[in-house]
Amino acid sequence: REFKSFVLADIPGIIEGAAEGKGLGIQFLKHIQRTRVIIYLVDIFTADDIDKTLEILKNELYQFDRELLKRPHLVVLNKIDLMDPKRLKAISKRVSPDYIFCSAQSGAGIKKLLNRIEHELDRQR
């Protein structure tokens, strides 16, 4: 298999109000403008509020630069290694099949995530 490289920028903890300067807001949002793919990394333990969490994140991007919402994106639910398998299965039935479940700690789902990132980047070439 051919090896490819790409730059991944971690934009930590965008909070509600970031577009207006709350937290480290605008400093981090400026970095997002240089990306080709946006990955929304959501803690699986906020599963009851995934839609609300995504809405807040997307709203902050919209407030900062509407064009950002037109970029390809992936939704990643992290920390699956810490969740009870029955609850994880229930969540997976409830959310979009496009969401990627992974664990940075155990490595579960990371290969799938990398393949999806590669696919999105290849589509833009």
CSV table of C-alpha atoms in Angstrom, one decimal:
chain,number,residue,atom,x,y,z
A,1,ARG,CA,0.0,0.0,0.0
A,2,GLU,CA,1.2,3.5,-0.9
A,3,PHE,CA,1.9,5.8,2.0
A,4,LYS,CA,0.5,9.3,1.9
A,5,SER,CA,0.9,12.2,4.3
A,6,PHE,CA,-1.4,15.0,5.3
A,7,VAL,CA,-1.4,17.7,8.0
A,8,LEU,CA,-3.9,17.3,10.8
A,9,ALA,CA,-4.6,20.4,12.9
A,10,ASP,CA,-6.2,19.9,16.3
A,11,ILE,CA,-8.5,22.8,17.1
A,12,PRO,CA,-9.2,22.1,20.8
A,13,GLY,CA,-12.4,22.9,22.6
A,14,ILE,CA,-14.3,25.3,20.4
A,15,ILE,CA,-17.0,26.7,22.8
A,16,GLU,CA,-20.2,28.5,22.2
A,17,GLY,CA,-19.4,32.1,21.5
A,18,ALA,CA,-15.9,31.4,20.0
A,19,ALA,CA,-16.8,33.3,16.9
A,20,GLU,CA,-17.3,36.4,19.1
A,21,GLY,CA,-14.0,35.9,20.8
A,22,LYS,CA,-14.9,33.7,23.8
A,23,GLY,CA,-12.2,31.4,25.0
A,24,LEU,CA,-9.4,31.0,22.4
A,25,GLY,CA,-12.1,31.4,19.8
A,26,ILE,CA,-10.9,33.4,16.8
A,27,GLN,CA,-7.3,32.3,17.2
A,28,PHE,CA,-8.3,28.7,16.6
A,29,LEU,CA,-11.1,29.4,14.1
A,30,LYS,CA,-8.6,31.1,11.8
A,31,HIS,CA,-6.7,27.8,11.5
A,32,ILE,CA,-9.8,26.0,10.3
A,33,GLN,CA,-9.9,28.2,7.3
A,34,ARG,CA,-6.8,26.5,5.9
A,35,THR,CA,-8.3,23.0,6.2
A,36,ARG,CA,-9.8,20.9,3.4
A,37,VAL,CA,-11.7,18.5,5.6
A,38,ILE,CA,-13.2,19.2,9.0
A,39,ILE,CA,-13.4,16.5,11.6
A,40,TYR,CA,-15.9,17.0,14.4
A,41,LEU,CA,-14.5,14.9,17.3
A,42,VAL,CA,-17.2,14.3,19.8
A,43,ASP,CA,-16.8,12.5,23.2
A,44,ILE,CA,-19.1,9.4,23.0
A,45,PHE,CA,-20.3,10.2,26.6
A,46,THR,CA,-22.1,13.2,25.2
A,47,ALA,CA,-24.1,10.8,23.0
A,48,ASP,CA,-27.4,12.0,24.3
A,49,ASP,CA,-26.5,15.5,23.0
A,50,ILE,CA,-24.5,14.6,19.8
A,51,ASP,CA,-26.9,16.6,17.6
A,52,LYS,CA,-26.8,19.6,20.0
A,53,THR,CA,-23.0,19.5,20.2
A,54,LEU,CA,-22.7,19.4,16.4
A,55,GLU,CA,-25.2,22.2,16.0
A,56,ILE,CA,-23.1,24.4,18.4
A,57,LEU,CA,-19.9,23.6,16.6
A,58,LYS,CA,-21.4,24.2,13.2
A,59,ASN,CA,-23.0,27.4,14.3
A,60,GLU,CA,-19.6,28.7,15.5
A,61,LEU,CA,-18.1,27.9,12.2
A,62,TYR,CA,-21.1,29.6,10.4
A,63,GLN,CA,-20.7,32.7,12.5
A,64,PHE,CA,-17.0,32.9,11.8
A,65,ASP,CA,-17.0,32.0,8.1
A,66,ARG,CA,-20.1,30.6,6.3
A,67,GLU,CA,-18.0,28.9,3.7
A,68,LEU,CA,-16.6,26.5,6.2
A,69,LEU,CA,-19.9,24.6,6.3
A,70,LYS,CA,-19.5,23.8,2.6
A,71,ARG,CA,-16.3,21.8,3.3
A,72,PRO,CA,-16.4,18.0,3.5
A,73,HIS,CA,-16.6,16.9,7.1
A,74,LEU,CA,-16.5,13.7,9.2
A,75,VAL,CA,-18.1,13.1,12.6
A,76,VAL,CA,-16.0,11.0,14.9
A,77,LEU,CA,-17.3,9.7,18.2
A,78,ASN,CA,-14.3,9.0,20.5
A,79,LYS,CA,-13.6,7.1,23.7
A,80,ILE,CA,-15.6,4.0,22.7
A,81,ASP,CA,-13.2,1.9,24.8
A,82,LEU,CA,-14.6,3.4,28.0
A,83,MET,CA,-18.3,2.7,27.1
A,84,ASP,CA,-20.3,-0.4,28.0
A,85,PRO,CA,-20.7,-2.4,24.8
A,86,LYS,CA,-24.5,-2.6,25.1
A,87,ARG,CA,-24.8,1.2,25.4
A,88,LEU,CA,-22.4,1.6,22.5
A,89,LYS,CA,-24.5,-0.7,20.3
A,90,ALA,CA,-27.6,1.3,21.2
A,91,ILE,CA,-25.9,4.6,20.3
A,92,SER,CA,-24.7,3.2,17.0
A,93,LYS,CA,-28.2,2.3,16.0
A,94,ARG,CA,-29.4,5.8,16.8
A,95,VAL,CA,-26.8,7.9,15.0
A,96,SER,CA,-25.9,8.4,11.3
A,97,PRO,CA,-24.2,5.4,9.8
A,98,ASP,CA,-21.6,7.9,8.5
A,99,TYR,CA,-20.3,8.6,12.0
A,100,ILE,CA,-17.0,6.9,12.8
A,101,PHE,CA,-16.6,5.3,16.2
A,102,CYS,CA,-13.1,5.1,17.5
A,103,SER,CA,-10.8,5.1,20.5
A,104,ALA,CA,-7.5,7.0,20.5
A,105,GLN,CA,-6.5,4.9,23.5
A,106,SER,CA,-7.1,1.4,22.1
A,107,GLY,CA,-6.8,2.2,18.4
A,108,ALA,CA,-10.2,0.8,17.6
A,109,GLY,CA,-11.6,2.5,14.5
A,110,ILE,CA,-8.5,4.5,13.8
A,111,LYS,CA,-7.8,2.6,10.5
A,112,LYS,CA,-11.4,3.3,9.3
A,113,LEU,CA,-10.9,7.0,10.3
A,114,LEU,CA,-7.7,7.3,8.3
A,115,ASN,CA,-9.2,5.6,5.3
A,116,ARG,CA,-12.2,8.1,5.4
A,117,ILE,CA,-9.8,11.0,5.7
A,118,GLU,CA,-7.8,9.7,2.8
A,119,HIS,CA,-10.9,9.3,0.7
A,120,GLU,CA,-12.1,12.8,1.4
A,121,LEU,CA,-8.7,14.3,0.5
A,122,ASP,CA,-8.5,12.2,-2.7
A,123,ARG,CA,-11.9,13.4,-3.8
A,124,GLN,CA,-10.6,17.0,-3.7
A,125,ARG,CA,-7.5,16.4,-5.8
